[in-house]
CSV table of C-alpha atoms and ligand atoms in Angstrom, one decimal:
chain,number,residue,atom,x,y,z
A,1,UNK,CA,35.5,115.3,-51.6
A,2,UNK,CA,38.5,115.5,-49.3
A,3,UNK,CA,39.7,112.4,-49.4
A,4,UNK,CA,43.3,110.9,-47.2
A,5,UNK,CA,45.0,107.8,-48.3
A,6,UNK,CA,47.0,106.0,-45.4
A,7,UNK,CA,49.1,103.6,-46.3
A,8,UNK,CA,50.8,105.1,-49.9
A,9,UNK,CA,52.3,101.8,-51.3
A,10,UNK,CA,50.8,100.0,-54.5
A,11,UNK,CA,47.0,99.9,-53.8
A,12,UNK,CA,46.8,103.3,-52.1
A,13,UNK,CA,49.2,104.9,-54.5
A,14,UNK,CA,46.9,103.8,-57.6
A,15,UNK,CA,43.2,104.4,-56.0
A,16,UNK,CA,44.5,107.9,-54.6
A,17,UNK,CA,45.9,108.5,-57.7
A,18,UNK,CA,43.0,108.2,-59.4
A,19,UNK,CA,40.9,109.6,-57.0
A,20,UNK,CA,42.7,112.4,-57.9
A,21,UNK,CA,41.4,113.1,-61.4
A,22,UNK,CA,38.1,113.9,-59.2
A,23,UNK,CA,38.7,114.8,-55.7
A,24,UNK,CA,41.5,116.8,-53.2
A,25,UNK,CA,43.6,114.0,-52.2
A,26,UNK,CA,46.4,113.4,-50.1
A,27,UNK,CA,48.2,110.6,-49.6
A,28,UNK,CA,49.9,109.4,-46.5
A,29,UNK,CA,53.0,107.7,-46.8
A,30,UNK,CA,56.7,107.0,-46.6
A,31,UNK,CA,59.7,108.6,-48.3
A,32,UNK,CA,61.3,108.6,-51.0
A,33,UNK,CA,57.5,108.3,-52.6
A,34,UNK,CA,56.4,110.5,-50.9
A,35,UNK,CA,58.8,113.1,-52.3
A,36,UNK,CA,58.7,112.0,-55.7
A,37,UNK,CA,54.9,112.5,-55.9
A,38,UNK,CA,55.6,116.1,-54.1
A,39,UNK,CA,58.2,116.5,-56.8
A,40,UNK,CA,56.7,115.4,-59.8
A,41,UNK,CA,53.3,114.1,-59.5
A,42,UNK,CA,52.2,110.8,-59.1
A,43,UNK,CA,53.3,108.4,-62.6
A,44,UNK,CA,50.4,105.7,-63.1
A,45,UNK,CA,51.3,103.4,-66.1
A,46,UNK,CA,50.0,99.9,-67.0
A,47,UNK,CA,46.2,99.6,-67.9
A,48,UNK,CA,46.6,103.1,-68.4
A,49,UNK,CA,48.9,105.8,-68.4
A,50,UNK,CA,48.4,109.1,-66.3
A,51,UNK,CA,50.3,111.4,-64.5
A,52,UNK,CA,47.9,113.0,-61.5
A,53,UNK,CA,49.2,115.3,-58.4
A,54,UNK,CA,47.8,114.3,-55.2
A,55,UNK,CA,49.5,116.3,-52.4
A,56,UNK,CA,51.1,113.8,-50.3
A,57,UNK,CA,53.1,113.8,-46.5
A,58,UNK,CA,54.5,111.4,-44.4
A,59,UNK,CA,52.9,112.4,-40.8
A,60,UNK,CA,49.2,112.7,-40.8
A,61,UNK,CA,48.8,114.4,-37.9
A,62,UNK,CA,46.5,117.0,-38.0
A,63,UNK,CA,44.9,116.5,-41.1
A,64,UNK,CA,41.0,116.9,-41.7
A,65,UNK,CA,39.3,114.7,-44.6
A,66,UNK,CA,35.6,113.9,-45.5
A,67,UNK,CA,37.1,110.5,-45.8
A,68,UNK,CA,39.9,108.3,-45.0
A,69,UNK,CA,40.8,105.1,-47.0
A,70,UNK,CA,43.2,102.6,-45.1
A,71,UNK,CA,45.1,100.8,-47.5
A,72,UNK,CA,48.2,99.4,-45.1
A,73,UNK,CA,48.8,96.0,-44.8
A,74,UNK,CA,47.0,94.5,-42.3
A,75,UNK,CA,49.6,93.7,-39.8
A,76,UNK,CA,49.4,97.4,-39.8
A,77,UNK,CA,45.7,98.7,-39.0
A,78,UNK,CA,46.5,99.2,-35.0
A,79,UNK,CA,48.9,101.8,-36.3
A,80,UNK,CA,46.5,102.7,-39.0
A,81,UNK,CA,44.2,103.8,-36.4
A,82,UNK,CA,46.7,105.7,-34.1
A,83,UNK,CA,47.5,107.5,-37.0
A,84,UNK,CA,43.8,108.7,-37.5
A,85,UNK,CA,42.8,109.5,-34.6
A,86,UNK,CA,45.3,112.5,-34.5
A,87,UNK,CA,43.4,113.7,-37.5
A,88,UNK,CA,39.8,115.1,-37.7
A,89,UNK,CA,38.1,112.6,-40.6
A,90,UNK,CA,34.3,111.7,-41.4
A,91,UNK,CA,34.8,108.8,-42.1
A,92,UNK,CA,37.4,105.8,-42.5
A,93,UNK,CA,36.8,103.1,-45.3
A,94,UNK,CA,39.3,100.0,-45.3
A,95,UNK,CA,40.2,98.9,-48.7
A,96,UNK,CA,42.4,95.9,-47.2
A,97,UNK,CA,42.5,92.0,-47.7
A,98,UNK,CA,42.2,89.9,-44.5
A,99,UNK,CA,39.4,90.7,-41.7
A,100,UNK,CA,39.7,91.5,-39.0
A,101,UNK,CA,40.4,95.4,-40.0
A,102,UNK,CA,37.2,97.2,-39.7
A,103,UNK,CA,37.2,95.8,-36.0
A,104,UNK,CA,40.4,97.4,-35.3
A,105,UNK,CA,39.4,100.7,-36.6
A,106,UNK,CA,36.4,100.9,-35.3
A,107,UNK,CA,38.0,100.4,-31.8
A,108,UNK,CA,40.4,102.8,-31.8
A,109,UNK,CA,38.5,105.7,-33.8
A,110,UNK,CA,34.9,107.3,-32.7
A,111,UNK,CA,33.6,107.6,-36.3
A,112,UNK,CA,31.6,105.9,-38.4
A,113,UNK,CA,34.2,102.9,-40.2
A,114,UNK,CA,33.1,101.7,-43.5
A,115,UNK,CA,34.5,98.1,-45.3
A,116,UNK,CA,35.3,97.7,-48.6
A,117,UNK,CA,37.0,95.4,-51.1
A,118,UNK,CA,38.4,95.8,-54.7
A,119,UNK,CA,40.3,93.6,-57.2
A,120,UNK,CA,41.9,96.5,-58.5
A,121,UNK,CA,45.4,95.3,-59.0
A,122,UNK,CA,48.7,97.9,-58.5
A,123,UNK,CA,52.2,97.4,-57.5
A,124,UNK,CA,54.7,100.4,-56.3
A,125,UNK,CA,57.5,100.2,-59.4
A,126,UNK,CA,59.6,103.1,-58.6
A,127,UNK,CA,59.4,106.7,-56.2
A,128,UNK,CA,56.5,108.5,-57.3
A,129,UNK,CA,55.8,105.2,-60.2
A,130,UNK,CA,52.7,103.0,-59.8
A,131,UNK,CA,52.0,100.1,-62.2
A,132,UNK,CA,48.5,99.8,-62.8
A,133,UNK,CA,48.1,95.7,-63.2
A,134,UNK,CA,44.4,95.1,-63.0
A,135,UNK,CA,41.3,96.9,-63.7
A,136,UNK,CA,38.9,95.7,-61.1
A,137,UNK,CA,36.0,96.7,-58.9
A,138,UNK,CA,35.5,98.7,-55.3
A,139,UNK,CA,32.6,97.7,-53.2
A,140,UNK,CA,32.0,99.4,-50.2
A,141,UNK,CA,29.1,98.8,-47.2
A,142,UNK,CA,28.6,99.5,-43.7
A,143,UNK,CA,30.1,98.4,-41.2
A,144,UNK,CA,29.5,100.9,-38.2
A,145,UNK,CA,26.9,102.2,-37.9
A,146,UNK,CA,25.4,98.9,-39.4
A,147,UNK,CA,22.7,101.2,-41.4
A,148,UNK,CA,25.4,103.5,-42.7
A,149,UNK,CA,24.0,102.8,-46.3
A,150,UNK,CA,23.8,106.7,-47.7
A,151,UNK,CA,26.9,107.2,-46.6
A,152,UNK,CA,28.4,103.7,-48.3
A,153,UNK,CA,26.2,105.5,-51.7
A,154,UNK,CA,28.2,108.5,-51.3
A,155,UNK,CA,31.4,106.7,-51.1
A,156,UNK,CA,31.1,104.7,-54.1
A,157,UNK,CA,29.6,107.5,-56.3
A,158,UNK,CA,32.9,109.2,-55.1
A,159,UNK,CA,35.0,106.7,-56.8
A,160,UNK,CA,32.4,106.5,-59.7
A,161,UNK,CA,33.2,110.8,-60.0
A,162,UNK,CA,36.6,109.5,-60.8
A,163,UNK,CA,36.0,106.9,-63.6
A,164,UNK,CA,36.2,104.0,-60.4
A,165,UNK,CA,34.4,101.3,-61.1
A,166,UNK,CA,32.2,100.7,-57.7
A,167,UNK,CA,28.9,100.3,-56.0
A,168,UNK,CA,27.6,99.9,-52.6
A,169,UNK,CA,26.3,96.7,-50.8
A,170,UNK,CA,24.0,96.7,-47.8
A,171,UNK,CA,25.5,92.9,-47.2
A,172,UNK,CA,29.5,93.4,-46.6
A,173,UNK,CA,30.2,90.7,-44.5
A,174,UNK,CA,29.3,88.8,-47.3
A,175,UNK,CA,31.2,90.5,-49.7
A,176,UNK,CA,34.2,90.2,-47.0
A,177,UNK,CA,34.0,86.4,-46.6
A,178,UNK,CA,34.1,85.7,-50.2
A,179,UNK,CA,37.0,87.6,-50.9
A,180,UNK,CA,38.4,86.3,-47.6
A,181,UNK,CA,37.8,83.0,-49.4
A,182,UNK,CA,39.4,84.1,-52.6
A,183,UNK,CA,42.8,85.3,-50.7
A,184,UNK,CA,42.5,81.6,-48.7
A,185,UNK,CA,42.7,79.9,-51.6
A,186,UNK,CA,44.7,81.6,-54.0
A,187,UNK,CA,47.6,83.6,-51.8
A,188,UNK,CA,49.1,80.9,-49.6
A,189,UNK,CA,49.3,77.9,-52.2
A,190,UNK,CA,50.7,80.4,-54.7
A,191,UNK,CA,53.2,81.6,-52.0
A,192,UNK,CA,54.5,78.5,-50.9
A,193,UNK,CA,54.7,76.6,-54.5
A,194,UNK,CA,56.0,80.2,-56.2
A,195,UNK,CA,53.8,79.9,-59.3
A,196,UNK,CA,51.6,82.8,-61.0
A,197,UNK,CA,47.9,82.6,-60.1
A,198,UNK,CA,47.1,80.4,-63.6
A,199,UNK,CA,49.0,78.0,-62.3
A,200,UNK,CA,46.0,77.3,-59.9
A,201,UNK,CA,43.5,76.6,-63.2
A,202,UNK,CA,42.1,73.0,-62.9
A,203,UNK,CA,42.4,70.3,-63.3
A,204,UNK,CA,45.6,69.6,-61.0
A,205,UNK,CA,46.7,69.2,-57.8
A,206,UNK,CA,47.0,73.2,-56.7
A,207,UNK,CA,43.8,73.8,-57.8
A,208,UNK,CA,42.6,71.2,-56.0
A,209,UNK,CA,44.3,72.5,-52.8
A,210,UNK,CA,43.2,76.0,-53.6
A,211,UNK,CA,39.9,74.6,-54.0
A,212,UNK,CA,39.3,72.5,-50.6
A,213,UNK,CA,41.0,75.9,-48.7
A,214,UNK,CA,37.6,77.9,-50.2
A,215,UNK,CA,35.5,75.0,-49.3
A,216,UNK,CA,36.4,75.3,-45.8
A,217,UNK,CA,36.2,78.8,-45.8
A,218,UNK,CA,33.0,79.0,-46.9
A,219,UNK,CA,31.6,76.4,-44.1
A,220,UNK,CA,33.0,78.6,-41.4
A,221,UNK,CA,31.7,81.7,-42.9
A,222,UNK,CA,27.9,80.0,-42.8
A,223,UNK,CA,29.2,78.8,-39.0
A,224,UNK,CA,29.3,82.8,-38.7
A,225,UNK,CA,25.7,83.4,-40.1
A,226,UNK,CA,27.0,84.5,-43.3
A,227,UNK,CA,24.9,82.8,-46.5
A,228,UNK,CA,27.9,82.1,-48.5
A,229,UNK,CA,27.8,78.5,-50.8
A,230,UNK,CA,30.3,76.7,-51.6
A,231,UNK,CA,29.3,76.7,-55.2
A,232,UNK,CA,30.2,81.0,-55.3
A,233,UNK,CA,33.5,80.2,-53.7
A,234,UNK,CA,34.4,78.2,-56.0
A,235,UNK,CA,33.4,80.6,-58.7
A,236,UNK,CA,34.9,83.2,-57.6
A,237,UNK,CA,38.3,81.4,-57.0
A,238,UNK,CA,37.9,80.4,-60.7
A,239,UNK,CA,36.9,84.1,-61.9
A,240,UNK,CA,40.1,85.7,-59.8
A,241,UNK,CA,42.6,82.9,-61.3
A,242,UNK,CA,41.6,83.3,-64.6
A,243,UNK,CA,41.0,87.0,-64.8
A,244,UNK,CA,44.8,87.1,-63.2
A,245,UNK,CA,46.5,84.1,-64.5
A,246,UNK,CA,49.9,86.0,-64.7
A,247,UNK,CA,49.9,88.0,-61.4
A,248,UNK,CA,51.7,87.0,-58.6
A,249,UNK,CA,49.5,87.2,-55.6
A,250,UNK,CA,50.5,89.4,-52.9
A,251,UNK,CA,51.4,86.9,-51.1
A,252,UNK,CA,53.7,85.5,-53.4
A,253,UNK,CA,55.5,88.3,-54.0
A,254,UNK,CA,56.1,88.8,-49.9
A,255,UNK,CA,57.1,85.4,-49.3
A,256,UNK,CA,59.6,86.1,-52.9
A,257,UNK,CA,60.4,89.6,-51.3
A,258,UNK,CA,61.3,88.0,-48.3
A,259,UNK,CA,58.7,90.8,-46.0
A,260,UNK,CA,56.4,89.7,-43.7
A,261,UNK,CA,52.8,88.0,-44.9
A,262,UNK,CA,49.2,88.8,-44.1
A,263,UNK,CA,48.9,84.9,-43.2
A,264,UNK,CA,47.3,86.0,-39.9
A,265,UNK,CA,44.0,88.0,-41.2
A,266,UNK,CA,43.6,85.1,-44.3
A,267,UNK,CA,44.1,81.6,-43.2
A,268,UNK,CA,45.0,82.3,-39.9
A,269,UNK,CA,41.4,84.1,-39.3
A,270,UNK,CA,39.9,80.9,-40.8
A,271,UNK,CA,41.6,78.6,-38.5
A,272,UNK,CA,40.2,81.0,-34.8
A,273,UNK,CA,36.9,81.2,-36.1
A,274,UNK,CA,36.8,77.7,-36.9
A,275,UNK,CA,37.7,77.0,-33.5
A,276,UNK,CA,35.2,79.1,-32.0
A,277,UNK,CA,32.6,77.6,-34.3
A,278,UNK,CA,34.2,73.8,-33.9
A,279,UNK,CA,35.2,73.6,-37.5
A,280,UNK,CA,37.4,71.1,-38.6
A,281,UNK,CA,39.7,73.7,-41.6
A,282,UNK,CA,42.9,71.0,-41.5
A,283,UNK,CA,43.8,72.5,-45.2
A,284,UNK,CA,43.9,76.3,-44.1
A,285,UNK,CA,45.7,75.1,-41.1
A,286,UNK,CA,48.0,73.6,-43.1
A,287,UNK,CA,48.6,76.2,-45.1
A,288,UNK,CA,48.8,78.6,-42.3
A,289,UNK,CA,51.4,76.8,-40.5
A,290,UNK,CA,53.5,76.2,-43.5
A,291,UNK,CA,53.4,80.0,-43.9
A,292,UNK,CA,54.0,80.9,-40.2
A,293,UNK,CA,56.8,78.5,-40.4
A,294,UNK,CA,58.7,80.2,-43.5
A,295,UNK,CA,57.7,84.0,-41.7
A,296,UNK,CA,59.7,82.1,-38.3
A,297,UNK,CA,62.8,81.1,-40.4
A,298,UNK,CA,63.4,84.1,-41.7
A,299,UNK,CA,63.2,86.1,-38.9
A,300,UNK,CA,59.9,87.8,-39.5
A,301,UNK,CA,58.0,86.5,-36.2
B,1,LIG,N1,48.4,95.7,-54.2
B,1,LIG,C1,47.3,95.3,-54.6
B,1,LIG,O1,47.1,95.1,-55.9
B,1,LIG,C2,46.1,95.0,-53.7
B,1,LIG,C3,46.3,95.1,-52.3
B,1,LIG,N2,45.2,94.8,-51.5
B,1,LIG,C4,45.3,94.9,-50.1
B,1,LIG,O2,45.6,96.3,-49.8
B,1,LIG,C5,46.4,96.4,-48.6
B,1,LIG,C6,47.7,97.2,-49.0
B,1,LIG,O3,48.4,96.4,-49.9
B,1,LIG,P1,49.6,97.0,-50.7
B,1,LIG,O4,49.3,98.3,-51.2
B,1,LIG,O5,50.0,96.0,-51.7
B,1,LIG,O6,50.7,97.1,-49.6
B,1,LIG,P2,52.0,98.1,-49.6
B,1,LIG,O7,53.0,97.5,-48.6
B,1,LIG,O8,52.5,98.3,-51.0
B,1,LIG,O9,51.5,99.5,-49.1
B,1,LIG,C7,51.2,99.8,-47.8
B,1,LIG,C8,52.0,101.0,-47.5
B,1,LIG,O10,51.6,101.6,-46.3
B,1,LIG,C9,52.7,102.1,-45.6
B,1,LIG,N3,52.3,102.3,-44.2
B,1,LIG,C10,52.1,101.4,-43.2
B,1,LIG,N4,51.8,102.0,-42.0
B,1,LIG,C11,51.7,103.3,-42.3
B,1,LIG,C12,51.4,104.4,-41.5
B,1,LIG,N5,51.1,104.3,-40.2
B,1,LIG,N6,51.5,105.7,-42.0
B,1,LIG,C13,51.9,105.8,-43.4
B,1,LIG,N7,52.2,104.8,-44.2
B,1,LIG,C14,52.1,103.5,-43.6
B,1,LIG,C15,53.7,101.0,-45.8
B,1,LIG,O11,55.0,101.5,-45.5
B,1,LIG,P3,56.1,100.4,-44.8
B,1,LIG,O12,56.1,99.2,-45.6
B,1,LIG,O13,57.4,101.2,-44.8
B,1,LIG,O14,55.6,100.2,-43.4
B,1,LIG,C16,53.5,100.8,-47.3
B,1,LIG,O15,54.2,101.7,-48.1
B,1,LIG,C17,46.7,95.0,-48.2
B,1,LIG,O16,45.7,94.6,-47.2
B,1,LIG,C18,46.5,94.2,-49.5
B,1,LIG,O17,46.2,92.8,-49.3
B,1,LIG,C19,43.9,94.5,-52.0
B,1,LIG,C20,43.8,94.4,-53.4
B,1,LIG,C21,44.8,94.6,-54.3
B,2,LIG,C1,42.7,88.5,-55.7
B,2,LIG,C2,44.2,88.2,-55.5
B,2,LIG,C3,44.4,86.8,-55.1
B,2,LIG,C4,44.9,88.6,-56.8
B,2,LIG,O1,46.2,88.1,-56.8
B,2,LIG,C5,44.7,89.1,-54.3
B,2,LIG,O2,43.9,89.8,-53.7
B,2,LIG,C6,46.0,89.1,-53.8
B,2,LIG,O3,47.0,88.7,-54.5
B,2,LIG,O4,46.2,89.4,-52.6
């Protein structure tokens, strides 16, 4: 499969690197990566170690794929799409956090837009470097059209071709709410108290903060017709924290970078559509605001 990576940095850099043991990839990005992986290959080290050589460029334009995975942040999916919709793709799959992404792409491209999520973990060390933190899993579904399912199969068997752990799910919304739960939870409270994720294991007061932030979002995602309990939630909260008790969440290590957050498409999602579905979410507001108000002092809104 022919298969462009947009958005480079840690996540793309690892699944397109992998990809590559299977599949002509290229991946989109900025320099210098860019031309260290042109240079040298792409280094993967961590879980395991690899060198693979995905040909990689920093303008897209013009490009033709079978697929297209969008792995920028997702402050970034409006440019995302502009990006794509110079090129002649198949079809795009978002791999990002947050929702709100497979909206955005879909609006701006005329091709069928597929949503995934993985708890594969990866962080950009060096040029042309990857660290590989976390095995984890990729799980993709339709999103438009809604009955896309074949093409969500061929997707995940792609990944599978390249020793990927994935599968396909006829019910992604779902799968999107719970992670969107998951990040609620886990990336603000780590952010904002600058602790690893197993510092959220109960009992104690993060968890318990961690904890009330899934239970709202999992009322507003049944407010949204999405069968989500409260008891999974809190599962899967559990599950992520302990299966990464010394990672830094992503948010964490913007807040510690001092770059801007993806508050907006986490909390920030759960506090509109709680609105719209009058929700009362006073603990991802919270957390939202504090956020919004550390992005505000240091000059990142
Ligand atoms: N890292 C991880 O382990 C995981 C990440 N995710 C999710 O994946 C998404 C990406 O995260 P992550 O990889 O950490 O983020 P990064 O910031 O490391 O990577 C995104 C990269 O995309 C680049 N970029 C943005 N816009 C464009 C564009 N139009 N053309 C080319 N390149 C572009 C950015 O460059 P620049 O910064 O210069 O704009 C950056 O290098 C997020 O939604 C995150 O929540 C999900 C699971 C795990
Ligand atoms: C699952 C989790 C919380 C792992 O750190 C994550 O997705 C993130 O950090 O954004």
């Amino acid at each position: 499969m022919e298969i462009l990576i947009l958005g480079a940095g840690s996540l793309g850099s690892l699944i397109g690197g992998l990809l590559a043991r299977a599949h002509d990839v290229t991946l989109v990005g900025r320099d210098p990566h860019v031309a260290a992986v042109r240079d040298a290959g792409l280094r993967i080290t961590g879980v395991e170690t690899l060198t693979t050589h995905p040909a990689a460029t920093t303008d897209a334009s013009g490009a033709s794929a079978d697929l297209a995975l969008v792995t920028v942040k997702a402050y970034d999916t409006p440019g995302a799409a502009d990006a794509l919709a110079t090129c002649d793709v198949d079809a795009v799959c978002s791999l990002q956090n947050g929702m709100g992404n497979e909206e955005r792409l879909a609006a701006g491209l005329d091709v069928p837009v597929l949503a995934g999520t993985t708890t594969y973990g990866a962080r950009l060390a060096d040029p042309g470097h990857v660290e590989w933190l976390g095995r984890g899993r990729v799980t993709v579904g339709p999103w438009r059209p809604v009955d896309a399912v074949a093409r969500s199969e061929r997707v995940a068997a792609a990944f599978r071709a390249a020793d990927i752990d994935a599968a396909a799910t006829t019910d992604v919304r779902r799968r999107l709410w719970e992670k969107l739960a998951v990040n609620a939870a886990i990336n603000p409270v780590t952010a904002l108290a600058r602790v690893e994720n197993g510092a959220l294991t109960p009992p104690g007061a993060l968890a318990e903060v961690a904890t009330a932030a899934g239970t709202e979002t999992a009322r507003v995602a049944r407010a949204d017709g999405v069968d989500l309990s409260t008891a999974t939630v809190h599962e899967a909260v559990e599950d992520v924290v302990r299966g990464t008790a010394r990672n830094r969440s992503s948010m964490h290590q913007d807040v510690a970078g001092g770059r801007r957050t993806e508050v907006e498409a986490i909390n920030g999602y759960v506090v509109d559509r709680a609105a719209a579905a009058g929700e009362s979410v006073p603990v991802n507001r919270t957390l939202a605001a504090l956020i919004r108000g550390w992005e505000a002092g240091a000059g990142l809104r």
